[in-house]
């Protein structure tokens, strides 16, 4: 029998709550560095949610702001929060999150690398 990997976030109600946020989320992926799950709705979102290891951190965007630029500007802050909360995100976590994205009806965006 093959062992099954079940990440701790699957049992965390704060994390899985994102699955019910269909009014404000339709896609989910993981930043490359820091390895932090992020979720948003549409091509020009008003808000991006980033998992800090304890809760979803809301990043508000102005209508003129690019999501990539906003994420790039928050990398240090997200790194500090994820380190403080001992967030470790692995390739196995990515695979399980991709499955959850499908279950929730969200588009899986994979690894997100904010270009420099």
mmCIF file of C-alpha atoms in Angstrom:
data_model
loop_
_atom_site.group_PDB
_atom_site.id
_atom_site.type_symbol
_atom_site.label_atom_id
_atom_site.label_comp_id
_atom_site.label_asym_id
_atom_site.label_seq_id
_atom_site.Cartn_x
_atom_site.Cartn_y
_atom_site.Cartn_z
ATOM 1 C CA UNK A 1 0.000 0.000 0.000
ATOM 2 C CA UNK A 2 1.343 3.420 -0.975
ATOM 3 C CA UNK A 3 1.470 5.946 1.870
ATOM 4 C CA UNK A 4 -0.864 8.901 1.425
ATOM 5 C CA UNK A 5 0.422 12.386 2.198
ATOM 6 C CA UNK A 6 -2.127 14.527 4.043
ATOM 7 C CA UNK A 7 -0.824 18.037 4.785
ATOM 8 C CA UNK A 8 -1.762 19.635 8.095
ATOM 9 C CA UNK A 9 -3.461 22.544 6.293
ATOM 10 C CA UNK A 10 -6.112 20.128 4.975
ATOM 11 C CA UNK A 11 -7.369 19.849 8.564
ATOM 12 C CA UNK A 12 -7.045 23.586 9.248
ATOM 13 C CA UNK A 13 -10.474 25.259 9.021
ATOM 14 C CA UNK A 14 -8.815 28.660 8.509
ATOM 15 C CA UNK A 15 -7.062 27.381 5.389
ATOM 16 C CA UNK A 16 -9.869 25.362 3.810
ATOM 17 C CA UNK A 17 -12.332 28.217 4.324
ATOM 18 C CA UNK A 18 -10.947 29.634 1.056
ATOM 19 C CA UNK A 19 -12.813 26.838 -0.720
ATOM 20 C CA UNK A 20 -16.088 28.589 0.065
ATOM 21 C CA UNK A 21 -15.027 32.047 -1.070
ATOM 22 C CA UNK A 22 -16.299 31.680 -4.624
ATOM 23 C CA UNK A 23 -17.593 35.254 -4.703
ATOM 24 C CA UNK A 24 -14.101 36.652 -4.236
ATOM 25 C CA UNK A 25 -11.862 33.798 -5.466
ATOM 26 C CA UNK A 26 -11.814 31.795 -8.695
ATOM 27 C CA UNK A 27 -8.137 30.831 -8.958
ATOM 28 C CA UNK A 28 -5.371 29.718 -6.640
ATOM 29 C CA UNK A 29 -1.646 29.079 -6.903
ATOM 30 C CA UNK A 30 1.571 29.270 -4.905
ATOM 31 C CA UNK A 31 4.199 31.998 -5.003
ATOM 32 C CA UNK A 32 7.673 30.686 -5.737
ATOM 33 C CA UNK A 33 9.552 32.597 -3.003
ATOM 34 C CA UNK A 34 8.294 32.708 -0.430
ATOM 35 C CA UNK A 35 6.331 29.512 -1.074
ATOM 36 C CA UNK A 36 2.964 30.949 -0.046
ATOM 37 C CA UNK A 37 -0.463 29.988 -1.416
ATOM 38 C CA UNK A 38 -2.299 32.923 -3.003
ATOM 39 C CA UNK A 39 -5.869 33.208 -4.289
ATOM 40 C CA UNK A 40 -7.812 35.861 -6.202
ATOM 41 C CA UNK A 41 -10.638 36.404 -8.666
ATOM 42 C CA UNK A 42 -10.298 37.362 -12.308
ATOM 43 C CA UNK A 43 -7.562 38.926 -14.367
ATOM 44 C CA UNK A 44 -7.753 42.295 -12.570
ATOM 45 C CA UNK A 45 -8.547 41.414 -8.947
ATOM 46 C CA UNK A 46 -9.538 43.923 -6.294
ATOM 47 C CA UNK A 47 -7.940 41.747 -3.627
ATOM 48 C CA UNK A 48 -5.401 38.930 -3.358
ATOM 49 C CA UNK A 49 -5.421 36.530 -0.417
ATOM 50 C CA UNK A 50 -2.109 35.081 0.791
ATOM 51 C CA UNK A 51 -1.807 32.258 3.318
ATOM 52 C CA UNK A 52 0.482 33.201 6.207
ATOM 53 C CA UNK A 53 0.501 29.835 7.946
ATOM 54 C CA UNK A 54 -2.287 30.876 10.312
ATOM 55 C CA UNK A 55 -4.759 32.914 8.311
ATOM 56 C CA UNK A 56 -5.481 34.409 4.906
ATOM 57 C CA UNK A 57 -3.875 37.847 4.615
ATOM 58 C CA UNK A 58 -5.877 40.256 2.479
ATOM 59 C CA UNK A 59 -3.919 42.408 0.032
ATOM 60 C CA UNK A 60 -6.070 45.165 -1.445
ATOM 61 C CA UNK A 61 -5.290 46.488 -4.920
ATOM 62 C CA UNK A 62 -6.122 49.866 -6.376
ATOM 63 C CA UNK A 63 -7.736 49.692 -9.821
ATOM 64 C CA UNK A 64 -4.543 50.943 -11.495
ATOM 65 C CA UNK A 65 -2.250 48.415 -9.758
ATOM 66 C CA UNK A 66 -0.959 45.272 -11.431
ATOM 67 C CA UNK A 67 -1.376 42.092 -9.342
ATOM 68 C CA UNK A 68 2.207 41.068 -10.173
ATOM 69 C CA UNK A 69 3.566 44.438 -9.018
ATOM 70 C CA UNK A 70 1.554 44.308 -5.799
ATOM 71 C CA UNK A 71 2.752 40.775 -5.025
ATOM 72 C CA UNK A 72 6.337 41.755 -5.807
ATOM 73 C CA UNK A 73 5.989 44.669 -3.385
ATOM 74 C CA UNK A 74 4.685 42.369 -0.631
ATOM 75 C CA UNK A 75 7.328 39.621 -0.905
ATOM 76 C CA UNK A 76 9.332 40.775 2.117
ATOM 77 C CA UNK A 77 6.217 41.136 4.276
ATOM 78 C CA UNK A 78 4.899 37.720 3.184
ATOM 79 C CA UNK A 79 8.302 36.156 3.874
ATOM 80 C CA UNK A 80 8.344 37.603 7.405
ATOM 81 C CA UNK A 81 4.793 36.425 8.144
ATOM 82 C CA UNK A 82 5.357 32.929 6.777
ATOM 83 C CA UNK A 83 8.660 32.592 8.682
ATOM 84 C CA UNK A 84 7.047 33.829 11.900
ATOM 85 C CA UNK A 85 4.315 31.198 11.516
ATOM 86 C CA UNK A 86 6.763 28.430 10.496
ATOM 87 C CA UNK A 87 5.045 27.948 7.141
ATOM 88 C CA UNK A 88 6.752 25.290 5.044
ATOM 89 C CA UNK A 89 5.218 24.545 1.643
ATOM 90 C CA UNK A 90 6.474 21.534 -0.312
ATOM 91 C CA UNK A 91 5.941 20.074 -3.782
ATOM 92 C CA UNK A 92 3.633 17.513 -2.153
ATOM 93 C CA UNK A 93 1.561 20.382 -0.750
ATOM 94 C CA UNK A 94 1.369 21.852 -4.266
ATOM 95 C CA UNK A 95 -0.038 18.592 -5.622
ATOM 96 C CA UNK A 96 -2.673 18.336 -2.897
ATOM 97 C CA UNK A 97 -3.625 22.004 -3.312
ATOM 98 C CA UNK A 98 -4.049 21.471 -7.065
ATOM 99 C CA UNK A 99 -6.530 18.683 -6.280
ATOM 100 C CA UNK A 100 -8.371 20.921 -3.827
ATOM 101 C CA UNK A 101 -8.526 23.730 -6.382
ATOM 102 C CA UNK A 102 -10.377 21.375 -8.724
ATOM 103 C CA UNK A 103 -12.734 20.251 -5.944
ATOM 104 C CA UNK A 104 -13.491 23.866 -5.067
ATOM 105 C CA UNK A 105 -14.063 24.762 -8.717
ATOM 106 C CA UNK A 106 -11.075 27.119 -8.851
ATOM 107 C CA UNK A 107 -8.573 27.437 -11.675
ATOM 108 C CA UNK A 108 -5.187 26.028 -10.647
ATOM 109 C CA UNK A 109 -2.462 28.551 -11.472
ATOM 110 C CA UNK A 110 0.504 26.455 -10.301
ATOM 111 C CA UNK A 111 3.698 28.166 -9.227
ATOM 112 C CA UNK A 112 3.617 31.947 -9.533
ATOM 113 C CA UNK A 113 6.894 33.760 -10.099
ATOM 114 C CA UNK A 114 6.529 37.552 -9.858
ATOM 115 C CA UNK A 115 8.927 38.751 -12.564
ATOM 116 C CA UNK A 116 11.556 41.237 -11.501
#
